[in-house]
Amino acid sequence: MAQAIEDFDVVIVGGGIVGLSAACVLAPIVGRIALVNKIPAPEWSAESDYSLRVSAINLASQKLLTEIGIWDEIQQMRCTPYHDMVVWQGLADAEVHFSANMTRHHSLGTIVENTVLLQALSQRVQTLANVSRYEPSSMQNFSELSDNSILIELEDQQGQSHRLTSRLLIGADGVHSKVRSCAGISAARQDYQQAGVVCTVIAEKAHQDTAWQCFTEQGPLALLPLAGKHCSIVWSLPTAQAEQMLALSDEEFNARLSMASEYRLGGLQIASKRVSFPLAGSQANEYVGRRVVLLGDAAHAIHPLAGLGLNLGLEDLVCLQQLIQASDRELGSERVLQCYQRARKTENSSMQQALEAIDKLFRQPQPWFRSLRSLGFSASNRCKPIKMAFMRRALGVPL
Ligand SMILES: Cc1cc2nc3c(=O)[nH]c(=O)nc-3n(C[C@H](O)[C@H](O)[C@H](O)COP(=O)(O)OP(=O)(O)OC[C@H]3O[C@@H](n4cnc5c(N)ncnc54)[C@H](O)[C@@H]3O)c2cc1C
């Protein structure tokens, strides 16, 4: 028997933080939406240990999550706002201190576990009458059906196929995006030959609700504040060194990590397992195709040193939402999609290039590079306009 085809206005492929947010943001302004996701998110509970993947959510993303109606819930679940950020150069006496006191905001951002974000978003999606979920289900292919409609093929966990039509297909399916490859869009990939070692630690000293980041010549080390004296660690290292860090005993790892952080928070004690993620940049050559648009990591992936990857993905979404609204809800038109590409591609690729340049600059071991960096840090710390410009970009809102 021929499979029935279901018709939608928008099909979103990918149920990560960006895809789920897209369903929430678009539900009030478009008709029927399908959300297709391959792997359901792990469940979060208040009794669970901290999940290893956390995100520094900036104020622009916080605003979006407030509009979606889940920010209060996230605050009740588990998260830690940070009021200050201290960035320093390892083995040198130079640092830049950013503070919410320099702005009219109470914090610079909030550290939230990815599982908390996924659960709060997923529960919100469940309340949306015009969103149908296909999960676990994976998009296999799509093709053009007519000038204003595409046909999308899915396969569920039992191997059953489903066919959907849509006026707009959103690819929010991560860095290895199937939507991107099926649309014939290539991506420039930059292997950083580094891996991010992530874990949770307990620090000897209070973290003072501050995000700490040390630029070492092996790569940046971030200590992100969680409740009490817990911190989430993101330590970017050359791949072989990252592997060594995973193989060390807890005692040896504690010693190496505490030393790399220059004991800013005293000794650090591991409080979780350690895992690592390969670090690579990626930039899609086009962000749009015919009736197709890429959001989040499907369009761009950047170095985690500034904690901005997800925030940029949510900025993509806000841009798309505004364009759809301004075009009187014209979905998938060439005009709207080209405006989206113009607005987001240059912005995201400039950020990627800037972060790659910073990462390279800080990993140069020559003494004169170290002196140059120290000068840069001291000058930036003294120069309020430079600090304000950095903060404006990182927070994503007027100061
Ligand atoms: C170590 C590390 C630390 C980071 N820290 C920060 C931070 O502090 N702040 C920040 O802003 N960013 C941070 N980032 C970046 C951030 O994690 C990513 O940018 C973000 O998670 C991307 O979200 P996404 O929804 O676009 O993609 P993903 O999270 O990759 O979600 C993609 C979804 O698509 C689904 N999918 C894939 N293929 C298919 C298919 N064919 N059919 C159906 N579904 C499919 C998957 O199941 C998944 O649910 C960090 C990254 C790393 C590696």
CSV table of C-alpha atoms and ligand atoms in Angstrom, one decimal:
chain,number,residue,atom,x,y,z
A,1,MET,CA,0.0,0.0,0.0
A,2,ALA,CA,1.3,3.4,-0.9
A,3,GLN,CA,2.4,5.5,2.0
A,4,ALA,CA,0.3,8.6,2.8
A,5,ILE,CA,2.1,11.9,2.3
A,6,GLU,CA,1.7,14.5,5.1
A,7,ASP,CA,1.8,18.2,4.2
A,8,PHE,CA,3.6,20.8,6.3
A,9,ASP,CA,4.5,24.5,6.0
A,10,VAL,CA,7.9,23.9,7.6
A,11,VAL,CA,9.9,20.8,8.2
A,12,ILE,CA,12.8,21.1,10.7
A,13,VAL,CA,15.4,18.4,10.5
A,14,GLY,CA,17.4,18.2,13.8
A,15,GLY,CA,16.1,18.2,17.4
A,16,GLY,CA,19.3,19.7,19.0
A,17,ILE,CA,19.0,23.0,20.9
A,18,VAL,CA,18.8,25.0,17.6
A,19,GLY,CA,16.1,22.8,16.0
A,20,LEU,CA,13.9,22.6,19.1
A,21,SER,CA,14.2,26.4,19.5
A,22,ALA,CA,13.3,26.8,15.8
A,23,ALA,CA,10.1,24.8,16.4
A,24,CYS,CA,9.2,27.0,19.4
A,25,VAL,CA,9.9,30.3,17.6
A,26,LEU,CA,8.2,29.5,14.4
A,27,ALA,CA,5.1,27.8,15.8
A,28,PRO,CA,3.2,31.1,16.5
A,29,ILE,CA,3.9,32.5,13.0
A,30,VAL,CA,3.6,29.6,10.6
A,31,GLY,CA,1.0,26.9,10.1
A,32,ARG,CA,1.9,23.2,10.4
A,33,ILE,CA,5.5,22.2,11.4
A,34,ALA,CA,7.2,18.8,11.5
A,35,LEU,CA,10.3,18.3,13.7
A,36,VAL,CA,12.4,15.3,12.7
A,37,ASN,CA,15.1,14.1,15.0
A,38,LYS,CA,17.4,11.1,14.8
A,39,ILE,CA,18.6,10.7,18.4
A,40,PRO,CA,16.4,11.7,21.3
A,41,ALA,CA,18.2,13.9,23.9
A,42,PRO,CA,19.3,12.2,27.2
A,43,GLU,CA,16.9,13.0,30.1
A,44,TRP,CA,17.9,15.4,32.8
A,45,SER,CA,16.9,15.1,36.5
A,46,ALA,CA,17.7,17.3,39.5
A,47,GLU,CA,19.4,14.3,41.2
A,48,SER,CA,21.7,13.7,38.2
A,49,ASP,CA,25.3,14.7,38.2
A,50,TYR,CA,26.3,17.7,36.1
A,51,SER,CA,26.2,16.7,32.4
A,52,LEU,CA,29.6,17.1,30.8
A,53,ARG,CA,28.3,19.4,28.0
A,54,VAL,CA,27.4,22.9,29.2
A,55,SER,CA,27.0,26.1,27.2
A,56,ALA,CA,27.7,29.7,28.2
A,57,ILE,CA,24.4,31.2,27.2
A,58,ASN,CA,24.8,34.9,26.4
A,59,LEU,CA,22.2,37.6,27.0
A,60,ALA,CA,20.8,37.6,23.5
A,61,SER,CA,20.1,33.8,23.7
A,62,GLN,CA,18.7,34.3,27.2
A,63,LYS,CA,16.3,36.9,25.7
A,64,LEU,CA,15.2,34.3,23.1
A,65,LEU,CA,14.7,31.6,25.7
A,66,THR,CA,12.6,34.1,27.7
A,67,GLU,CA,10.4,34.8,24.7
A,68,ILE,CA,10.0,31.1,24.1
A,69,GLY,CA,8.8,30.9,27.7
A,70,ILE,CA,11.3,28.6,29.3
A,71,TRP,CA,13.9,30.8,30.9
A,72,ASP,CA,12.2,30.8,34.3
A,73,GLU,CA,12.0,27.0,34.2
A,74,ILE,CA,15.7,26.7,33.2
A,75,GLN,CA,16.6,28.9,36.3
A,76,GLN,CA,14.5,26.6,38.5
A,77,MET,CA,16.2,23.5,37.0
A,78,ARG,CA,19.9,24.2,37.3
A,79,CYS,CA,22.1,27.0,35.9
A,80,THR,CA,24.7,29.5,37.1
A,81,PRO,CA,24.8,33.1,36.1
A,82,TYR,CA,28.3,34.7,35.9
A,83,HIS,CA,29.0,38.3,36.6
A,84,ASP,CA,32.6,38.6,35.7
A,85,MET,CA,35.0,37.0,33.2
A,86,VAL,CA,38.8,36.9,33.7
A,87,VAL,CA,40.9,36.1,30.7
A,88,TRP,CA,44.7,35.8,31.2
A,89,GLN,CA,47.8,34.7,29.4
A,90,GLY,CA,49.5,31.6,31.0
A,91,LEU,CA,53.0,32.2,32.4
A,92,ALA,CA,52.6,36.0,32.2
A,93,ASP,CA,51.3,38.7,34.4
A,94,ALA,CA,48.6,40.0,32.0
A,95,GLU,CA,44.9,39.7,32.2
A,96,VAL,CA,41.7,41.3,31.0
A,97,HIS,CA,38.8,41.6,33.5
A,98,PHE,CA,35.2,42.0,32.1
A,99,SER,CA,32.5,42.8,34.6
A,100,ALA,CA,28.7,43.2,34.5
A,101,ASN,CA,29.3,46.3,36.6
A,102,MET,CA,30.5,48.0,33.5
A,103,THR,CA,27.0,47.4,31.9
A,104,ARG,CA,23.4,47.9,32.9
A,105,HIS,CA,23.0,44.1,33.1
A,106,HIS,CA,23.2,41.9,36.2
A,107,SER,CA,25.3,39.2,34.6
A,108,LEU,CA,27.4,38.5,31.5
A,109,GLY,CA,25.7,35.2,30.8
A,110,THR,CA,24.7,31.9,32.3
A,111,ILE,CA,26.2,28.5,32.3
A,112,VAL,CA,23.6,25.9,31.5
A,113,GLU,CA,23.9,22.1,31.0
A,114,ASN,CA,22.9,21.2,27.4
A,115,THR,CA,20.6,18.5,28.8
A,116,VAL,CA,18.7,21.2,30.8
A,117,LEU,CA,18.2,23.3,27.7
A,118,LEU,CA,17.1,20.3,25.6
A,119,GLN,CA,14.6,19.1,28.2
A,120,ALA,CA,13.1,22.5,28.8
A,121,LEU,CA,12.8,23.1,25.0
A,122,SER,CA,11.4,19.6,24.4
A,123,GLN,CA,8.7,20.0,27.0
A,124,ARG,CA,7.7,23.3,25.5
A,125,VAL,CA,7.5,21.7,22.0
A,126,GLN,CA,5.2,19.1,23.4
A,127,THR,CA,2.7,21.9,24.2
A,128,LEU,CA,2.6,23.2,20.7
A,129,ALA,CA,-0.5,21.9,18.9
A,130,ASN,CA,0.8,22.7,15.4
A,131,VAL,CA,4.2,20.8,15.8
A,132,SER,CA,4.3,17.1,14.9
A,133,ARG,CA,7.4,15.2,16.1
A,134,TYR,CA,9.1,12.4,14.2
A,135,GLU,CA,11.5,11.0,16.7
A,136,PRO,CA,13.6,8.8,16.5
A,137,SER,CA,13.5,9.3,12.8
A,138,SER,CA,16.1,10.3,10.3
A,139,MET,CA,15.9,12.3,7.1
A,140,GLN,CA,17.2,10.2,4.2
A,141,ASN,CA,16.7,12.5,1.2
A,142,PHE,CA,14.6,15.2,-0.3
A,143,SER,CA,13.7,16.4,-3.8
A,144,GLU,CA,11.8,19.2,-5.4
A,145,LEU,CA,8.1,18.4,-5.9
A,146,SER,CA,7.0,21.7,-7.5
A,147,ASP,CA,8.0,25.3,-7.6
A,148,ASN,CA,6.8,25.9,-4.1
A,149,SER,CA,7.1,22.5,-2.4
A,150,ILE,CA,9.6,19.8,-1.6
A,151,LEU,CA,9.2,16.1,-0.8
A,152,ILE,CA,11.2,14.9,2.3
A,153,GLU,CA,11.8,11.2,2.9
A,154,LEU,CA,12.3,9.9,6.5
A,155,GLU,CA,13.1,6.5,8.0
A,156,ASP,CA,12.1,5.7,11.6
A,157,GLN,CA,13.8,3.3,14.0
A,158,GLN,CA,11.8,0.3,12.7
A,159,GLY,CA,13.0,1.0,9.2
A,160,GLN,CA,9.5,2.3,8.1
A,161,SER,CA,9.6,5.2,5.6
A,162,HIS,CA,7.5,8.4,5.9
A,163,ARG,CA,7.1,11.1,3.3
A,164,LEU,CA,6.4,14.7,4.1
A,165,THR,CA,6.0,17.8,1.9
A,166,SER,CA,7.0,21.3,2.9
A,167,ARG,CA,7.3,24.8,1.7
A,168,LEU,CA,10.5,25.3,3.7
A,169,LEU,CA,13.0,22.8,4.9
A,170,ILE,CA,15.2,23.8,7.8
A,171,GLY,CA,18.5,22.0,8.3
A,172,ALA,CA,19.4,22.2,12.0
A,173,ASP,CA,21.0,18.7,11.9
A,174,GLY,CA,24.5,19.6,13.2
A,175,VAL,CA,27.9,19.7,11.7
A,176,HIS,CA,27.6,16.6,9.5
A,177,SER,CA,24.3,17.9,8.1
A,178,LYS,CA,22.5,15.5,5.8
A,179,VAL,CA,20.2,18.4,4.7
A,180,ARG,CA,23.3,20.3,3.6
A,181,SER,CA,24.8,17.4,1.7
A,182,CYS,CA,21.4,16.4,0.0
A,183,ALA,CA,21.1,20.1,-1.0
A,184,GLY,CA,24.5,19.8,-2.8
A,185,ILE,CA,26.0,22.4,-0.5
A,186,SER,CA,29.7,21.8,0.4
A,187,ALA,CA,31.3,23.0,3.6
A,188,ALA,CA,34.9,24.2,4.1
A,189,ARG,CA,36.3,22.2,7.0
A,190,GLN,CA,39.2,23.3,9.1
A,191,ASP,CA,40.7,20.5,11.3
A,192,TYR,CA,42.2,22.3,14.3
A,193,GLN,CA,44.1,19.1,15.3
A,194,GLN,CA,42.9,19.7,18.8
A,195,ALA,CA,40.4,18.1,21.1
A,196,GLY,CA,38.4,19.7,23.9
A,197,VAL,CA,38.8,17.7,27.1
A,198,VAL,CA,35.6,18.3,29.2
A,199,CYS,CA,34.8,17.3,32.8
A,200,THR,CA,33.5,18.7,36.0
A,201,VAL,CA,35.8,19.6,38.9
A,202,ILE,CA,35.6,20.9,42.4
A,203,ALA,CA,37.8,23.9,43.1
A,204,GLU,CA,39.6,24.5,46.4
A,205,LYS,CA,38.7,28.3,46.2
A,206,ALA,CA,35.3,29.9,45.4
A,207,HIS,CA,34.9,30.7,41.7
A,208,GLN,CA,33.2,34.0,42.6
A,209,ASP,CA,30.6,33.5,39.9
A,210,THR,CA,33.3,34.3,37.4
A,211,ALA,CA,34.1,32.6,34.1
A,212,TRP,CA,37.9,32.0,34.0
A,213,GLN,CA,39.9,31.4,30.8
A,214,CYS,CA,43.7,30.9,30.6
A,215,PHE,CA,45.4,31.0,27.2
A,216,THR,CA,48.2,28.5,27.4
A,217,GLU,CA,50.6,27.8,24.6
A,218,GLN,CA,48.9,24.4,24.2
A,219,GLY,CA,45.4,25.9,23.9
A,220,PRO,CA,42.8,27.7,25.9
A,221,LEU,CA,41.5,26.3,29.3
A,222,ALA,CA,38.1,27.5,30.5
A,223,LEU,CA,36.8,27.1,34.1
A,224,LEU,CA,33.1,27.8,33.9
A,225,PRO,CA,31.2,28.3,37.2
A,226,LEU,CA,28.6,25.8,38.4
A,227,ALA,CA,26.8,25.6,41.8
A,228,GLY,CA,29.0,25.8,44.9
A,229,LYS,CA,32.7,25.2,44.1
A,230,HIS,CA,31.9,23.1,41.0
A,231,CYS,CA,33.3,24.2,37.7
A,232,SER,CA,32.9,22.8,34.2
A,233,ILE,CA,36.2,22.5,32.3
A,234,VAL,CA,36.8,22.9,28.6
A,235,TRP,CA,40.5,22.4,27.9
A,236,SER,CA,41.5,22.6,24.3
A,237,LEU,CA,44.7,20.7,23.6
A,238,PRO,CA,46.6,19.2,20.6
A,239,THR,CA,44.9,15.9,20.0
A,240,ALA,CA,47.8,13.7,21.3
A,241,GLN,CA,48.0,15.7,24.5
A,242,ALA,CA,44.2,15.5,25.0
A,243,GLU,CA,44.4,11.7,24.7
A,244,GLN,CA,47.2,11.6,27.3
A,245,MET,CA,45.0,13.7,29.6
A,246,LEU,CA,42.2,11.1,29.3
A,247,ALA,CA,44.6,8.3,30.1
A,248,LEU,CA,46.1,9.8,33.3
A,249,SER,CA,45.1,8.7,36.8
A,250,ASP,CA,42.7,11.1,38.6
A,251,GLU,CA,45.6,12.3,40.8
A,252,GLU,CA,47.9,13.0,37.9
A,253,PHE,CA,45.1,14.7,36.0
A,254,ASN,CA,44.2,16.9,39.0
A,255,ALA,CA,47.9,18.0,39.3
A,256,ARG,CA,48.2,18.8,35.5
A,257,LEU,CA,44.9,20.7,35.4
A,258,SER,CA,45.6,22.7,38.6
A,259,MET,CA,49.0,23.6,37.2
A,260,ALA,CA,47.7,24.6,33.8
A,261,SER,CA,45.1,26.9,35.6
A,262,GLU,CA,48.0,28.3,37.6
A,263,TYR,CA,46.1,27.6,40.8
A,264,ARG,CA,43.8,30.5,40.2
A,265,LEU,CA,41.1,28.6,42.0
A,266,GLY,CA,43.5,26.6,44.1
A,267,GLY,CA,43.8,22.8,43.5
A,268,LEU,CA,41.2,21.3,41.2
A,269,GLN,CA,39.7,17.8,41.9
A,270,ILE,CA,38.0,15.8,39.2
A,271,ALA,CA,34.3,15.1,40.0
A,272,SER,CA,33.2,13.3,36.8
A,273,LYS,CA,34.5,11.2,34.0
A,274,ARG,CA,36.6,12.9,31.4
A,275,VAL,CA,35.7,12.9,27.7
A,276,SER,CA,37.1,14.7,24.7
A,277,PHE,CA,35.6,16.2,21.5
A,278,PRO,CA,37.6,16.7,18.3
A,279,LEU,CA,37.7,20.4,17.4
A,280,ALA,CA,37.1,21.4,13.9
A,281,GLY,CA,35.7,24.5,12.2
A,282,SER,CA,33.2,24.3,9.4
A,283,GLN,CA,31.6,26.8,7.1
A,284,ALA,CA,28.9,25.9,4.6
A,285,ASN,CA,29.6,27.5,1.2
A,286,GLU,CA,26.0,28.5,0.9
A,287,TYR,CA,23.5,28.8,3.9
A,288,VAL,CA,20.5,28.4,1.6
A,289,GLY,CA,19.3,26.3,-1.4
A,290,ARG,CA,16.0,26.1,-3.2
A,291,ARG,CA,13.4,26.2,-0.3
A,292,VAL,CA,16.2,25.0,2.1
A,293,VAL,CA,17.9,27.0,4.9
A,294,LEU,CA,20.7,25.9,7.2
A,295,LEU,CA,20.8,27.0,10.9
A,296,GLY,CA,23.4,26.5,13.7
A,297,ASP,CA,26.2,23.9,13.3
A,298,ALA,CA,24.7,22.7,10.0
A,299,ALA,CA,25.8,26.1,8.6
A,300,HIS,CA,28.9,26.8,10.8
A,301,ALA,CA,31.0,25.4,13.6
A,302,ILE,CA,33.6,27.4,15.4
A,303,HIS,CA,36.4,27.0,18.0
A,304,PRO,CA,34.8,26.7,21.4
A,305,LEU,CA,37.3,29.2,23.0
A,306,ALA,CA,34.7,32.1,23.1
A,307,GLY,CA,31.7,29.9,24.0
A,308,LEU,CA,29.8,31.4,21.1
A,309,GLY,CA,28.9,28.5,18.7
A,310,LEU,CA,25.4,27.8,20.0
A,311,ASN,CA,24.8,31.5,20.6
A,312,LEU,CA,25.5,32.2,16.9
A,313,GLY,CA,23.1,29.4,15.9
A,314,LEU,CA,20.3,31.0,17.9
A,315,GLU,CA,21.2,34.4,16.3
A,316,ASP,CA,20.6,32.7,12.9
A,317,LEU,CA,17.2,31.6,14.1
A,318,VAL,CA,16.2,35.1,15.3
A,319,CYS,CA,17.3,36.5,11.9
A,320,LEU,CA,15.2,33.9,10.0
A,321,GLN,CA,12.2,34.6,12.3
A,322,GLN,CA,12.4,38.3,11.7
A,323,LEU,CA,12.7,37.9,7.9
A,324,ILE,CA,9.7,35.5,7.8
A,325,GLN,CA,7.7,38.0,9.8
A,326,ALA,CA,8.8,41.0,7.8
A,327,SER,CA,7.9,39.2,4.5
A,328,ASP,CA,4.4,38.6,5.6
A,329,ARG,CA,5.2,35.0,6.3
A,330,GLU,CA,6.5,34.2,2.9
A,331,LEU,CA,8.0,30.8,3.4
A,332,GLY,CA,11.0,29.6,1.5
A,333,SER,CA,11.0,32.4,-1.1
A,334,GLU,CA,14.3,33.1,-2.8
A,335,ARG,CA,14.1,36.7,-1.6
A,336,VAL,CA,13.8,35.8,2.1
A,337,LEU,CA,16.5,33.1,1.9
A,338,GLN,CA,19.0,35.3,0.1
A,339,CYS,CA,18.4,38.1,2.8
A,340,TYR,CA,19.1,35.5,5.5
A,341,GLN,CA,22.3,34.3,3.8
A,342,ARG,CA,23.5,37.9,3.4
A,343,ALA,CA,22.8,38.7,7.0
A,344,ARG,CA,24.4,35.6,8.6
A,345,LYS,CA,27.2,34.2,6.4
A,346,THR,CA,29.6,37.1,6.6
A,347,GLU,CA,28.9,37.6,10.3
A,348,ASN,CA,29.6,33.9,11.2
A,349,SER,CA,32.6,33.4,9.0
A,350,SER,CA,34.2,36.6,10.3
A,351,MET,CA,33.7,35.3,13.8
A,352,GLN,CA,35.2,31.9,12.8
A,353,GLN,CA,38.3,33.6,11.3
A,354,ALA,CA,38.8,35.9,14.3
A,355,LEU,CA,38.7,33.0,16.7
A,356,GLU,CA,41.1,31.0,14.6
A,357,ALA,CA,43.5,33.9,14.5
A,358,ILE,CA,43.3,34.3,18.3
A,359,ASP,CA,43.9,30.6,18.9
A,360,LYS,CA,47.0,30.7,16.6
A,361,LEU,CA,48.3,33.9,18.1
A,362,PHE,CA,48.2,32.4,21.6
A,363,ARG,CA,49.9,29.2,20.7
A,364,GLN,CA,53.0,30.8,19.3
A,365,PRO,CA,55.8,29.9,21.8
A,366,GLN,CA,58.4,32.6,20.7
A,367,PRO,CA,59.2,35.0,23.6
A,368,TRP,CA,58.5,38.1,21.5
A,369,PHE,CA,55.0,36.8,20.8
A,370,ARG,CA,54.5,36.4,24.5
A,371,SER,CA,55.6,40.0,25.1
A,372,LEU,CA,53.3,41.3,22.3
A,373,ARG,CA,50.4,39.4,23.9
A,374,SER,CA,51.1,40.8,27.3
A,375,LEU,CA,51.1,44.3,25.9
A,376,GLY,CA,47.8,43.6,24.1
A,377,PHE,CA,46.3,42.3,27.3
A,378,SER,CA,47.4,45.2,29.5
A,379,ALA,CA,46.3,47.8,26.8
A,380,SER,CA,42.9,46.1,26.4
A,381,ASN,CA,42.4,45.9,30.2
A,382,ARG,CA,43.1,49.6,30.5
A,383,CYS,CA,41.1,50.7,27.5
A,384,LYS,CA,37.4,50.8,28.3
A,385,PRO,CA,36.1,51.2,24.7
A,386,ILE,CA,38.0,48.0,23.6
A,387,LYS,CA,36.5,46.1,26.6
A,388,MET,CA,33.0,47.4,25.8
A,389,ALA,CA,33.3,46.4,22.1
A,390,PHE,CA,34.3,42.9,23.1
A,391,MET,CA,31.5,42.6,25.6
A,392,ARG,CA,28.9,44.0,23.2
A,393,ARG,CA,29.8,41.2,20.7
A,394,ALA,CA,30.0,38.5,23.3
A,395,LEU,CA,26.8,39.4,25.1
A,396,GLY,CA,24.9,40.0,21.8
A,397,VAL,CA,22.8,42.9,23.3
A,398,PRO,CA,23.3,46.7,23.8
A,399,LEU,CA,25.3,47.3,27.0
B,1,LIG,C1,33.6,21.4,23.9
B,1,LIG,C2,32.5,22.3,23.4
B,1,LIG,C3,32.1,23.4,24.2
B,1,LIG,C4,31.1,24.3,23.7
B,1,LIG,N1,30.7,25.3,24.5
B,1,LIG,C5,29.9,26.2,24.0
B,1,LIG,C6,29.4,27.3,24.8
B,1,LIG,O1,29.8,27.5,26.0
B,1,LIG,N2,28.5,28.2,24.3
B,1,LIG,C7,28.1,28.1,23.0
B,1,LIG,O2,27.3,28.9,22.5
B,1,LIG,N3,28.5,27.0,22.2
B,1,LIG,C8,29.3,26.1,22.7
B,1,LIG,N4,29.7,25.0,21.9
B,1,LIG,C9,29.1,24.9,20.6
B,1,LIG,C10,27.7,24.2,20.7
B,1,LIG,O3,27.8,23.0,21.5
B,1,LIG,C11,27.1,23.9,19.3
B,1,LIG,O4,27.2,25.0,18.5
B,1,LIG,C12,25.6,23.5,19.4
B,1,LIG,O5,25.4,22.5,20.3
B,1,LIG,C13,25.1,23.2,18.0
B,1,LIG,O6,23.7,22.9,18.2
B,1,LIG,P1,22.8,22.4,16.9
B,1,LIG,O7,21.4,22.3,17.4
B,1,LIG,O8,23.1,23.3,15.7
B,1,LIG,O9,23.4,21.0,16.5
B,1,LIG,P2,23.5,19.6,17.3
B,1,LIG,O10,23.5,19.8,18.7
B,1,LIG,O11,24.6,18.9,16.6
B,1,LIG,O12,22.1,18.9,16.9
B,1,LIG,C14,21.8,18.3,15.7
B,1,LIG,C15,20.6,17.4,15.9
B,1,LIG,O13,20.3,16.9,14.6
B,1,LIG,C16,19.9,15.5,14.7
B,1,LIG,N5,20.2,14.9,13.3
B,1,LIG,C17,21.4,14.7,12.7
B,1,LIG,N6,21.2,14.2,11.5
B,1,LIG,C18,19.9,14.0,11.4
B,1,LIG,C19,19.1,13.4,10.3
B,1,LIG,N7,19.6,13.0,9.2
B,1,LIG,N8,17.7,13.4,10.5
B,1,LIG,C20,17.2,13.8,11.7
B,1,LIG,N9,17.9,14.3,12.7
B,1,LIG,C21,19.2,14.4,12.5
B,1,LIG,C22,20.8,15.0,15.8
B,1,LIG,O14,20.2,13.8,16.4
B,1,LIG,C23,20.8,16.2,16.8
B,1,LIG,O15,19.8,16.1,17.7
B,1,LIG,C24,30.6,24.1,22.4
B,1,LIG,C25,31.1,23.1,21.5
B,1,LIG,C26,32.0,22.2,22.0
B,1,LIG,C27,32.5,21.1,21.2
